[in-house]
Structures are given as C-alpha cells and as structure tokens.
Amino acid sequence: MKSIIIKCLAVLFLVATSFGRLFSQETKMTLNFTVEDSVKKCNVSVTANDTAVKEVEVKLYVKRLYSLLPIGKAAVTDETGNATFDFPNDIPADLNGKLLVIAKVEDPAAEVSKEVNWGVPRAEIAPLERSLAASREKAPYYLMIVSNLIIIGIWGTLLFVVWEVYRKRKPNYSK
Amino acid sequence: MSSKNIELNQKTTYETFTQEEYMEMKEELLRPVQKIGTIGKLWIVFLVLVCCAGVYAYYVQETRSKYVTVSLRDYTMWGVYISNFVFFVALSLIGVLMSAVLKLTHFEWYRPLSRIAEVIAVAAIMLAGVSIVAAMGRPDRLYYLVIHGRIQSPIIWDIIVILTYISTSLVLLFIPLIPSLATCQNHLHNKPKWQMKMYKMLSFGWEGTPEQWKILKRCIKILTVMVIPLGISIHTVTAWLFATTLRAEWDSTNFGVYFVSGAFLLGVAAMILAVAIFRKAYNLEKYLTPMHFDKLGRALVLMSLIYIYFNVNEYLVPAYKMSGLHKNHLLDLFVGGDAPLYWSVVFMGMIMPATLPLIPAMRKPLPLTIIASVVFIAAWFKRYLIVIPGLSHPYLPIQDVPASWKHYSPSLVEMTIVAATFAAMMLIVTLFSRFFPIISVWEVAEGKLEGKDEIINYK
C-alpha cells in the first residue's frame, strides 16, 4: 500500500514538473484581428518553445482609463494553441476609434497587447460651446452680462458716494 | 446779532439738551480715545501676543508637512478653518441688522450701536478672508484663483462679494465718522502729532456746513440701502458654496435663508456682548442703557424663533424621510457620536435664547450678557456641526481607510490660528475704539434732538 502511494506521488510529481518545465520556457503570445462575414474576431495564439500550448485559459481585455474591461468570457486554446473571441462593435474609444486590446494568460503570467481601430470614436466637444461647466473664456453670455451689470452697478454707486464726499471737502483742507 | 442767529436761538429753546450738555457728551464719548489705562494696554498686549502665536502657527503649517501640522484628510477636507470662515461671515452681518436695518426702519435706539456694529462687521469680514487663506494651504492659490477663476464658480462669486462687502462696510464706517474726526481734531489734546494729522487728513476738511451735512446724510442713506442686499448676498453665496457641492447633508434649497437667519441671531448675540463690554470698560452706562439690553433681548427671541423655524426645515424634513443618503449623517447628529454637541447647540444656541429673554428680568444687562455669551459660543459650534460631521459620510465610502480619515479633531496649529483670528478681530475693534469714538457723537445728539432741530446748529 505504501509503495502504491509513493508511486502515485512520484507520477504526480513528474506530471507537475513536466508542466512546470513547459511553462518555465518562454511563453509567447500573438494577437491577430480579422473580420469574417462582418463579425470582428480576435485570435490569440499561445506557444512555448515554438510548440502550441493547448487547453490554456486566455482572457481578453480592452484598456480603459483606470482599469481593464473584460471582453466576453475566457476562452481555452485548442490543439493548435489558438483561442478566438468575437469582438463587440460598441466599445467607446478615443477620437480616432483606437482601442488597446490586451490578451492574458494567468498561469504562468503572460500577456500581449495590440492597438486596433475597432472602437466607436468619441464625439468631439464643440470648441465654441458656452456653458456653466465650460472654461473661464466660455462662460455663458447671460451669466457674464448679469454678473458684470451687478458688479458695475454696486461699485459704481460706491465710487459715486466716495466722490460726492470728496468733492464737498473744504477747498484748502490739505494745506 | 444777525437775524439768522436770532432765529437759531429761538429754535434752540425747544431743544432737549443744551450746547453745554452737548460739550459734556463729547467729553464723555472721547474719553476712551483721550486716555488708555493700564488694563487697556495689557489687553492690547495680550491680543498682539495671541496674534503673533497665530502667525507662528501659520508659518509652521506652511513650512512643514501638512499631514503632520493639520488634521485635514481626504474625508474631512474642510475643517475648523472653514467653519471659522462661515462664523466670521455670519458675524459680519451684524452691520446689516444692527445698523442698516434699524436705521432704515427708524428704530431710534440704534444710534449708539451703529458704529460698534459697523466696526465689528469690518473686522469680522477681514478675518473671514484670513480664515479662507489659512484653509487654502498655500497663499499663492489666492492669486491663481484670481487669474484663472471662472465666473461660473461660486468660489469666485464669494471672493467678489467679500471684496465688495469689505469695501462698502469700510466706506459706511468711514463716512459717518467724518464729523467725529473733526471733533477729535478739535477736542483731543496731548496726542501725538501723527494722530492729530491723521484726524485732519481723514476729516476731509469737515466744517459742518449745511451742504456738507446734506451730502453726508444722502451718502449714508445710499450706502445703508446698498449694504443690506450685499450682506444678505455674502452669506447666501457662502451657503451656496456648500449647497452647490455634491454632499447629501448640504443638498438643500433652504441653505441660503438658513445661513442668513443664523447670522442675524449671532449678530444680536454679538451686539449684546459688545454693548456690555464697551459699557463697562469705557463707562458708557449713560449711552448704552438697560433699554438697549431690553430691546436686544427681544430681538434675540425673534431671531432665535426664525432660526429654529429654518432648522426644523433643514433637519426634521429630511429626518422624516430618512433617505439612505441622509441617514448616516442625521443619525450621527441625533443619536450618534455628535449627538451631545448637536443637542447642546440646539438647547443653548436656539431654545434658550428663544425662551429665557421672554422673562423681563432676563433682559437686564447681566443675565442677558450671560445668555448672549452662551449663544455666541454655541453659534461657533453650530458652524462646526454644519461643516464637519457631514464630511465623515462621503457619497463613495472607501474601504480600509486610515482611522485619521474617519474622525476629525483639529490640531494645535489649527486651533492656534483660529484663536488668533478671534484675537485679531478683537484687536481691530479695540484699536479702533482707542483712536476713534466708538459711539457716534453726532448721531446720538441728533437722536436726542428728536427732530426739533438740526445737528448742524451744534459746534
């Protein structure tokens, strides 16, 4: 019984170390974009020592401002070491529609990223639009007119009052 | 004797006081300017020392890490500096209520109070500005605010309205002072040359001609009318600084009137304190009479009731709904960690001044001064409760934040600067009262004439 357990442990050790050896060698990932029948597809290929790595879980992401947005569910590589994802058509992008797509394998950690022009370009904000949220130079006209009228009215009255008092001083008071 | 003088003498027979009494009044009201006692000098030295401590604390704050010198963190980013700023802005409305409103509504008892109220207003609004600069962290940010500020931002509205209010209050303080400056120049003696020169220069060659009086009174009237909407604007805009910020506890359409009504209550309490102090310190019992305490006591009740009304709107209406956003903050105030302070402020700062002065004995100088002192302290803590507890419950709470983010208690540096702002305010008022008559001689005299004669007949 004891010898059977030892043999099983030895087999498990050999299997584990062989997998370990496989991934300790440099894992390479490549990312390709294709369009088939108007469907955008993203193909990830995983190799180690020029050998296809099969049955490895691959996850696909798009880079956002602070974090990564997962695209679809994780896919497993086939016998040729390829995993294919359908890419959505509605991901917002920068002004040029460019997206940074990232594919990742978790164990061992490996990733590849590539830019693709598949995003929905962000609409450019009209540069001359005046609003409460706009910059100093783009303040709404109504706000500028009303605030300046109030400021001029109050400061004008204040200066008028000071001038009135100064005007009626004794002519030679400073002498 | 010319026919004009005969006519004038005939008129003076109906006066309520004689030319000699007028001279005596001048002597009495100029006495604090003429002579400063030892206690007066020690008081000034004490205030200067506290101000110096504040300047040193500010130097420490600006030269060392603010994480060490102040207790402000990501949650409570507005601490005692901002609550102190709100307090001083509220205090500055004293000039609006105790001078302008009473003057325009012909409450004659305002006369000895108006200059006290105006000088407190000027000092308070200046120190409100100082509190904001202390809160900014870096003073040069004020410069960037001016050159890059947007007219769409309530912070810019606040800066504009504060500068306008300071200027208007200074002019409103100065113009009625012109005849008093001439009085100082003619009646004070044994004073340094520079001081007499200052009186001469600032009095603009005042001679008290009918035309000069006419212009003076017209200008005072214009400014008095203008300062009321300005004062209300300054505190409303301060309230908007909070109400336009995305915080549940400040998300209120009630905030402007809530702040202004609180400011009027504080203004009456501060006026009672100032009247009591000047009355005792400068022996002005003849001018600041128990009648003034009686009137101010009644005003205190009225202002407390108005403030209670807005507090009911501000707290009980959201408490009835107890929505998720308000719940944490309200429960913290009603039954949580801030409850002792909150209920103390409600009882001491609102319910007590609304009820006790209803008893005539409580409107006597001493009891009313004690009540006003309690209201004054409660008013400062009320601003603390408006600014700080709500910040502990942000819209997006973060997990595992440091303990120092959750509980704010002001550091020694912050409290020293706050103490210095109070000392500076009192120093401005004290120094003013030592260089200029704190009660306007001509305004009091005019009130005594009761419309039977013109003040221009008195020299």
XYZ file of C-alpha atoms in Angstrom:
634
model
C 0.000 0.000 0.000
C 2.776 2.270 0.998
C 4.670 1.617 -2.257
C 1.499 2.413 -4.320
C 1.107 5.789 -2.579
C 4.788 6.535 -3.155
C 4.461 5.591 -6.878
C 1.340 7.792 -7.257
C 3.121 10.736 -5.619
C 6.116 10.175 -7.910
C 3.849 10.180 -11.009
C 2.102 13.349 -9.804
C 5.500 14.964 -9.192
C 6.667 14.047 -12.699
C 3.457 15.393 -14.315
C 3.684 18.613 -12.319
C 7.369 19.171 -13.052
C 6.876 18.458 -16.772
C 4.097 21.134 -16.906
C 6.356 23.399 -14.915
C 9.192 22.850 -17.369
C 6.831 23.523 -20.282
C 5.839 26.956 -18.880
C 9.230 27.795 -17.464
C 10.264 28.000 -21.048
C 9.380 31.317 -22.650
C 5.668 31.601 -23.367
C 4.864 33.632 -26.448
C 1.510 35.132 -27.285
C 0.404 36.749 -30.513
C -2.714 38.712 -31.219
C -4.405 38.921 -34.633
C -7.524 40.738 -35.712
C -9.736 39.503 -38.567
C -13.193 40.301 -39.899
C -15.265 37.315 -41.065
C -18.744 37.978 -42.522
C -18.804 41.412 -40.846
C -18.016 39.806 -37.480
C -14.889 41.123 -35.852
C -12.768 38.314 -34.466
C -9.750 38.413 -32.270
C -7.373 35.443 -32.392
C -4.864 34.739 -29.618
C -2.107 32.230 -30.197
C -0.064 30.767 -27.300
C 3.259 28.985 -27.893
C 6.126 27.831 -25.727
C 9.427 26.938 -27.406
C 7.643 27.141 -30.761
C 5.207 24.482 -29.558
C 1.496 25.242 -29.409
C 0.179 25.316 -25.857
C -3.235 23.742 -25.691
C -6.022 23.926 -23.102
C -4.786 27.137 -21.505
C -7.328 29.724 -20.383
C -6.961 33.067 -22.183
C -8.729 36.279 -21.172
C -9.240 39.296 -23.410
C -9.462 42.923 -22.222
C -9.667 46.484 -23.508
C -7.707 49.188 -21.707
C -9.876 51.852 -20.122
C -8.770 54.948 -18.177
C -8.206 53.275 -14.803
C -8.659 49.514 -15.336
C -9.155 46.735 -17.887
C -12.585 45.974 -19.370
C -13.076 42.176 -19.880
C -14.284 41.221 -23.390
C -16.556 38.161 -23.370
C -15.834 35.054 -21.305
C -12.426 33.438 -21.009
C -11.584 31.041 -23.912
C -9.438 27.885 -23.879
C -6.754 27.302 -26.521
C -7.347 24.427 -28.962
C -4.759 21.839 -30.168
C -3.109 24.498 -32.335
C -2.728 26.810 -29.323
C -5.343 29.272 -30.642
C -8.274 30.873 -28.867
C -10.794 33.040 -30.765
C -13.042 35.819 -29.390
C -15.920 37.673 -31.047
C -15.169 41.365 -30.630
C -18.087 43.734 -29.853
C -18.872 46.720 -32.112
C -19.889 49.215 -29.442
C -16.830 49.956 -27.330
C -16.230 53.699 -26.945
C -12.750 54.778 -27.982
C -10.709 57.947 -28.446
C -11.254 60.484 -31.223
C -9.689 58.096 -33.807
C -11.575 54.984 -32.663
C -8.395 53.277 -31.481
C -8.538 50.649 -28.732
C -5.706 48.914 -26.904
C -6.618 45.189 -26.771
C -4.842 43.023 -24.207
C -4.814 39.196 -24.008
C -3.644 37.492 -20.810
C -2.730 34.012 -19.622
C -2.726 33.807 -15.843
C -0.519 30.770 -15.154
C 2.223 31.415 -15.965
C 1.663 35.133 -16.292
C 1.972 36.258 -19.888
C 0.263 38.934 -21.887
C 0.239 40.630 -25.250
C -1.300 43.932 -26.310
C -2.038 45.467 -29.680
C -3.829 48.553 -30.939
C -6.805 48.172 -33.272
C -9.112 50.677 -34.920
C -12.375 48.939 -33.912
C -13.795 51.342 -31.296
C -16.602 53.878 -31.627
C -14.842 57.249 -31.955
C -15.694 59.704 -29.170
C -17.659 62.689 -30.418
C -15.569 65.824 -30.296
C -16.915 68.510 -27.921
C -17.825 71.590 -29.881
C -15.000 74.009 -29.062
C -17.184 77.145 -29.035
C -19.962 75.881 -26.780
C -20.651 78.154 -23.802
C -21.894 76.523 -20.600
C -21.687 76.593 -16.806
C -19.246 73.694 -16.983
C -17.029 75.325 -19.622
C -13.752 77.132 -19.095
C -13.311 80.740 -17.975
C -13.362 82.028 -21.570
C -16.531 80.059 -22.437
C -18.792 81.351 -19.677
C -22.424 81.796 -20.802
C -23.238 85.302 -22.055
C -26.244 85.704 -19.733
C -24.071 84.989 -16.690
C -21.358 87.402 -17.802
C -23.852 90.174 -18.579
C -25.852 89.795 -15.352
C -22.805 89.469 -13.076
C -20.970 92.382 -14.704
C -24.072 94.602 -14.503
C -24.391 93.861 -10.774
C -20.671 94.429 -10.145
C -20.585 97.678 -12.159
C -23.813 98.894 -10.503
C -22.601 98.323 -6.961
C -19.027 99.516 -7.463
C -20.268 102.490 -9.461
C -22.549 103.520 -6.576
C -19.714 103.045 -4.103
C -17.322 105.189 -6.114
C -20.040 107.822 -6.633
C -20.583 108.070 -2.877
C -16.852 108.429 -2.176
C -16.539 111.040 -4.920
C -19.503 113.013 -3.557
C -17.956 113.215 -0.102
C -14.512 114.090 -1.500
C -15.974 116.747 -3.805
C -17.602 118.638 -0.943
C -14.474 118.850 1.182
C -13.101 122.208 2.271
C -11.104 123.501 -0.734
C -7.876 124.106 1.177
C -8.151 121.317 3.778
C -4.867 119.693 2.865
C -2.869 122.881 3.408
C -26.807 139.646 16.307
C -27.891 138.739 12.836
C -31.442 137.673 12.101
C -30.191 134.148 11.350
C -28.652 133.813 14.827
C -31.784 135.118 16.483
C -33.793 132.563 14.581
C -31.333 129.839 15.657
C -31.560 130.878 19.320
C -35.323 130.796 19.122
C -35.150 127.323 17.750
C -32.784 126.103 20.458
C -35.300 126.869 23.170
C -37.113 123.705 22.106
C -34.054 121.513 22.246
C -33.934 118.516 24.535
C -30.401 119.397 25.610
C -28.212 122.465 25.655
C -24.933 123.318 23.957
C -23.164 122.690 27.299
C -24.696 119.248 27.533
C -23.509 118.600 24.004
C -19.952 119.513 25.020
C -20.214 117.190 28.024
C -21.409 114.398 25.749
C -18.374 114.955 23.524
C -16.058 114.805 26.524
C -17.580 111.547 27.723
C -17.548 109.863 24.334
C -13.990 110.982 23.572
C -12.649 109.823 26.965
C -11.635 106.288 25.766
C -9.644 107.932 22.946
C -8.095 110.552 25.232
C -6.706 108.171 27.848
C -5.803 104.483 27.792
C -5.467 102.846 31.221
C -3.058 100.072 32.266
C -5.684 97.350 31.847
C -6.429 98.672 28.356
C -2.728 98.497 27.425
C -2.357 94.990 28.887
C -5.405 93.851 26.924
C -3.851 95.128 23.689
C -0.513 93.404 24.502
C -2.347 90.132 25.203
C -4.210 90.294 21.887
C -0.994 91.097 19.997
C 0.714 88.067 21.617
C -2.121 85.721 20.582
C -1.951 87.144 17.042
C 1.840 86.515 16.978
C 1.219 82.906 18.104
C -1.201 82.552 15.192
C 1.328 83.939 12.704
C 3.942 81.480 14.014
C 1.435 78.581 13.767
C 0.735 79.585 10.159
C 4.471 79.635 9.461
C 4.736 76.110 10.920
C 1.761 74.962 8.832
C 3.231 76.322 5.609
C 6.799 75.130 6.129
C 6.237 71.584 7.428
C 4.205 68.657 6.147
C 0.503 69.442 6.375
C -0.140 65.771 7.134
C 1.599 66.467 10.457
C 0.591 70.045 11.190
C -3.145 69.876 10.383
C -5.774 67.142 10.849
C -7.401 67.628 7.439
C -7.626 64.409 5.399
C -9.360 63.091 2.284
C -12.754 62.827 4.018
C -12.712 65.964 6.189
C -11.011 68.305 3.775
C -12.813 71.341 5.271
C -12.074 71.677 8.983
C -12.211 74.426 11.579
C -10.824 76.992 9.149
C -13.945 76.779 7.003
C -16.320 76.633 9.977
C -14.473 79.676 11.346
C -14.844 81.386 7.957
C -18.612 80.747 7.990
C -18.774 82.052 11.574
C -16.977 85.298 10.697
C -19.059 85.875 7.571
C -22.165 85.382 9.733
C -20.774 87.798 12.320
C -20.170 90.426 9.646
C -23.926 90.630 9.058
C -24.152 92.441 12.408
C -23.634 95.676 10.469
C -26.597 94.927 8.243
C -29.007 94.153 11.068
C -27.855 96.379 13.904
C -27.053 99.428 11.844
C -28.664 99.435 8.405
C -31.994 97.700 9.080
C -32.654 99.569 12.342
C -31.613 102.873 10.731
C -33.906 102.467 7.738
C -36.848 101.331 9.853
C -36.401 104.340 12.187
C -35.710 102.429 15.382
C -34.046 105.353 17.153
C -32.281 103.175 19.721
C -29.827 102.091 17.007
C -27.867 105.364 17.306
C -25.216 104.449 19.926
C -24.960 100.939 18.480
C -24.395 101.634 14.786
C -20.657 102.343 14.874
C -19.958 99.384 17.186
C -21.844 97.142 14.754
C -20.051 98.549 11.707
C -16.552 98.164 13.110
C -17.299 94.571 14.186
C -18.639 93.909 10.660
C -15.450 95.239 9.040
C -13.183 93.274 11.403
C -15.210 90.065 11.024
C -15.235 90.108 7.227
C -11.481 90.740 7.139
C -10.854 87.746 9.401
C -13.218 85.637 7.277
C -10.811 86.313 4.410
C -7.843 85.346 6.593
C -9.578 82.064 7.530
C -10.012 81.208 3.842
C -6.334 81.864 3.114
C -5.372 79.608 6.066
C -7.672 76.896 4.676
C -6.181 77.170 1.182
C -2.938 75.653 2.374
C -0.827 77.776 0.070
C -1.462 81.537 -0.011
C -0.375 81.817 -3.660
C -3.515 79.852 -4.569
C -5.463 83.059 -3.966
C -3.509 84.677 -6.802
C -4.199 81.731 -9.121
C -7.864 81.884 -8.151
C -7.975 85.473 -9.350
C -6.112 84.935 -12.626
C -7.678 81.566 -13.515
C -11.018 81.762 -11.668
C -14.239 81.144 -13.599
C -17.275 83.407 -13.190
C -19.365 80.213 -13.221
C -17.831 79.108 -9.907
C -19.429 80.002 -6.533
C -15.909 80.452 -5.116
C -15.358 83.414 -7.446
C -18.777 84.830 -6.512
C -17.705 84.552 -2.880
C -14.435 86.394 -3.484
C -16.184 89.175 -5.438
C -18.922 89.617 -2.846
C -16.463 89.542 0.091
C -14.277 92.242 -1.512
C -17.349 94.347 -2.310
C -18.751 93.923 1.194
C -15.422 94.835 2.837
C -15.202 97.986 0.691
C -18.820 99.013 1.283
C -18.576 98.354 5.033
C -15.358 100.392 5.229
C -16.947 103.323 3.389
C -20.099 103.006 5.533
C -17.915 103.066 8.636
C -15.825 105.969 7.382
C -18.427 108.434 6.066
C -20.421 108.805 9.321
C -17.026 109.042 11.055
C -16.032 112.253 9.217
C -17.783 114.688 11.649
C -16.342 112.644 14.551
C -12.851 113.019 13.070
C -13.274 116.778 13.045
C -14.464 116.536 16.654
C -11.338 114.520 17.538
C -9.158 117.113 15.838
C -10.778 119.998 17.731
C -11.236 118.461 21.165
C -8.449 115.943 21.802
C -5.271 117.207 23.389
C -1.831 115.813 24.327
C -1.966 113.356 21.464
C 0.953 112.552 19.127
C 1.370 114.811 16.129
C 0.820 111.998 13.635
C -2.510 111.169 15.254
C -3.754 114.739 15.030
C -2.517 114.904 11.424
C -4.427 111.690 10.689
C -7.649 113.220 12.046
C -7.096 116.324 9.935
C -6.367 114.389 6.784
C -9.246 111.908 7.152
C -11.816 114.538 8.135
C -11.607 115.944 4.581
C -11.740 119.495 5.912
C -15.110 118.956 7.543
C -16.718 122.199 8.669
C -20.262 121.032 9.250
C -21.819 123.321 6.653
C -25.446 122.582 5.745
C -24.330 121.413 2.306
C -21.759 119.024 3.793
C -24.386 117.607 6.156
C -26.804 117.184 3.275
C -24.258 115.289 1.177
C -23.159 113.204 4.177
C -26.672 112.103 5.045
C -27.542 111.350 1.432
C -24.410 109.189 1.048
C -25.121 107.356 4.305
C -28.655 106.642 3.116
C -27.434 105.259 -0.248
C -24.846 103.040 1.457
C -27.290 101.878 4.122
C -29.726 100.744 1.451
C -26.930 99.083 -0.563
C -25.336 97.216 2.336
C -28.495 95.199 3.114
C -28.693 93.201 -0.153
C -24.889 92.979 -0.134
C -24.809 91.499 3.369
C -27.552 89.030 2.517
C -25.691 88.145 -0.721
C -22.398 87.497 1.041
C -23.888 84.957 3.407
C -26.157 83.434 0.773
C -23.175 82.891 -1.520
C -21.304 81.332 1.423
C -24.275 78.978 1.843
C -24.149 78.202 -1.893
C -20.521 77.121 -1.556
C -21.973 74.237 0.438
C -25.312 73.774 -1.320
C -23.712 73.515 -4.789
C -21.323 70.788 -3.583
C -22.367 67.150 -4.058
C -22.788 66.207 -0.402
C -26.041 64.785 0.924
C -26.132 66.859 4.103
C -25.624 70.123 2.184
C -28.045 69.258 -0.612
C -30.643 71.803 0.468
C -32.646 74.614 -1.108
C -33.080 76.009 2.409
C -29.389 76.778 2.878
C -29.285 80.491 1.947
C -32.031 81.644 4.339
C -30.883 79.116 6.956
C -27.419 80.737 6.978
C -28.735 84.321 6.907
C -31.191 83.721 9.780
C -28.387 82.115 11.828
C -26.191 85.123 11.083
C -28.843 87.525 12.382
C -29.134 85.541 15.614
C -25.348 85.609 16.015
C -25.350 89.331 15.195
C -27.785 90.137 18.010
C -25.794 87.990 20.490
C -22.520 89.654 19.446
C -24.118 93.088 19.757
C -25.264 92.338 23.316
C -21.741 91.205 24.233
C -20.099 94.237 22.610
C -22.535 96.651 24.280
C -21.938 95.007 27.679
C -18.141 95.139 27.268
C -17.928 98.754 25.997
C -20.445 99.870 28.597
C -18.327 98.549 31.458
C -14.833 99.102 30.047
C -15.405 102.696 28.856
C -18.028 103.755 31.453
C -20.669 104.403 28.813
C -23.659 103.487 31.005
C -25.290 106.803 30.154
C -25.409 105.937 26.444
C -25.663 102.139 26.427
C -28.606 101.817 28.738
C -30.725 98.954 30.130
C -33.254 99.980 27.448
C -30.782 98.765 24.805
C -30.477 95.387 26.562
C -34.258 95.148 26.756
C -34.616 95.815 23.011
C -31.732 93.488 22.113
C -33.232 90.757 24.335
C -36.497 90.977 22.404
C -34.575 90.899 19.118
C -32.735 87.797 20.368
C -36.062 85.993 20.923
C -37.327 86.948 17.469
C -34.124 85.878 15.698
C -33.993 82.592 17.649
C -37.564 81.744 16.636
C -36.797 82.461 12.978
C -33.628 80.349 13.188
C -35.498 77.474 14.866
C -38.014 77.558 12.011
C -35.271 77.140 9.394
C -33.587 74.432 11.486
C -36.841 72.475 11.552
C -36.902 72.694 7.758
C -33.253 71.761 7.497
C -33.214 68.732 9.805
C -36.710 67.433 10.526
C -37.937 67.261 6.938
C -35.026 65.038 5.753
C -35.314 63.101 9.053
C -38.971 62.319 8.321
C -37.938 60.673 5.044
C -34.642 59.315 6.416
C -33.404 58.514 2.914
C -30.251 56.474 2.546
C -28.089 59.464 1.696
C -29.099 61.499 4.750
C -29.474 58.644 7.206
C -25.870 58.247 8.356
C -25.347 61.946 8.855
C -28.673 62.591 10.620
C -28.430 59.597 12.938
C -24.894 60.621 13.809
C -26.197 64.033 14.861
C -29.374 62.844 16.612
C -28.200 59.748 18.470
C -24.599 59.092 17.383
C -21.171 60.425 18.244
C -22.014 64.077 17.513
C -25.332 63.991 19.433
C -24.026 65.638 22.672
C -22.652 68.601 20.704
C -25.685 68.800 18.410
C -28.283 68.834 21.216
C -26.163 71.265 23.279
C -26.173 73.663 20.335
C -29.945 73.226 19.848
C -30.715 73.962 23.516
C -28.030 76.552 24.246
C -27.971 78.266 20.884
C -31.654 78.262 19.948
C -34.183 77.142 22.572
C -32.606 79.036 25.482
C -32.355 82.424 23.674
C -35.896 81.922 22.313
C -37.401 81.432 25.770
C -35.353 82.954 28.606
C -35.411 86.596 27.407
C -39.214 86.379 27.360
C -38.922 86.939 31.130
C -38.302 90.702 31.657
C -35.730 90.053 34.412
C -33.628 88.123 31.910
C -33.390 91.171 29.648
C -31.385 93.068 32.295
C -27.730 93.693 31.372
C -26.055 90.894 33.357
C -28.388 87.925 32.653
C -28.733 88.915 29.006
C -24.936 89.168 28.622
C -24.576 85.634 30.034
C -27.260 84.329 27.643
C -25.569 86.127 24.710
C -22.161 84.621 25.633
C -23.649 81.121 25.532
C -25.374 81.831 22.198
C -22.096 83.218 20.788
C -20.148 80.046 21.705
C -22.990 77.788 20.516
C -23.033 79.699 17.208
C -19.375 78.787 16.580
C -20.068 75.114 17.285
C -23.179 75.287 15.088
C -20.912 76.170 12.119
C -18.605 73.324 13.161
C -21.600 70.957 13.022
C -22.641 72.251 9.594
C -19.190 71.759 8.074
C -17.517 68.768 9.672
C -19.765 65.778 10.656
C -21.289 65.538 7.183
C -17.864 65.145 5.613
C -17.348 61.886 7.536
C -20.042 60.265 5.367
C -18.928 60.682 1.744
C -21.006 59.592 -1.240
C -18.397 56.998 -2.193
C -17.007 55.488 1.014
C -13.651 53.781 0.610
C -12.838 50.501 2.378
C -9.998 50.215 4.894
C -9.318 53.939 5.125
C -6.910 55.118 7.852
C -8.585 55.931 11.174
C -7.470 59.561 10.878
C -9.775 59.998 7.850
C -12.880 58.951 9.763
C -12.523 61.134 12.868
C -11.501 64.749 12.685
C -10.242 66.692 15.657
C -8.421 69.957 14.968
C -4.681 70.057 15.591
C -2.895 72.522 17.865
C -1.749 74.501 14.813
C -5.346 74.816 13.544
C -6.720 75.883 16.923
C -3.919 78.419 17.427
C -4.722 80.028 14.076
C -8.446 80.064 14.926
C -7.684 81.656 18.326
C -5.504 84.225 16.571
C -8.334 85.185 14.199
C -10.543 85.932 17.215
C -7.734 87.893 18.868
C -7.152 89.834 15.631
C -10.835 90.681 15.371
C -10.926 91.967 18.938
C -7.653 93.824 18.361
C -9.082 95.672 15.346
C -12.202 96.648 17.326
C -10.149 97.645 20.400
C -7.636 99.735 18.440
C -10.446 101.417 16.515
C -12.157 102.348 19.772
C -8.856 103.784 21.067
C -8.370 106.067 18.065
C -11.945 106.978 17.187
C -15.106 107.463 19.282
C -16.873 104.094 19.364
C -20.222 105.844 19.788
C -21.050 108.387 17.124
C -21.415 111.729 18.932
C -23.424 113.457 16.248
C -25.770 110.519 15.668
C -26.588 110.279 19.384
C -27.024 114.054 19.617
C -29.281 114.043 16.571
C -31.408 111.356 18.210
C -31.748 113.437 21.381
C -32.950 116.405 19.381
C -35.896 114.269 18.274
C -36.282 116.181 15.045
C -36.743 119.545 16.800
C -33.510 120.954 15.455
C -30.727 120.185 13.056
C -27.430 118.838 14.323
C -25.638 121.430 12.165
C -26.538 124.090 14.774
C -24.207 122.370 17.245
C -20.486 123.056 17.119
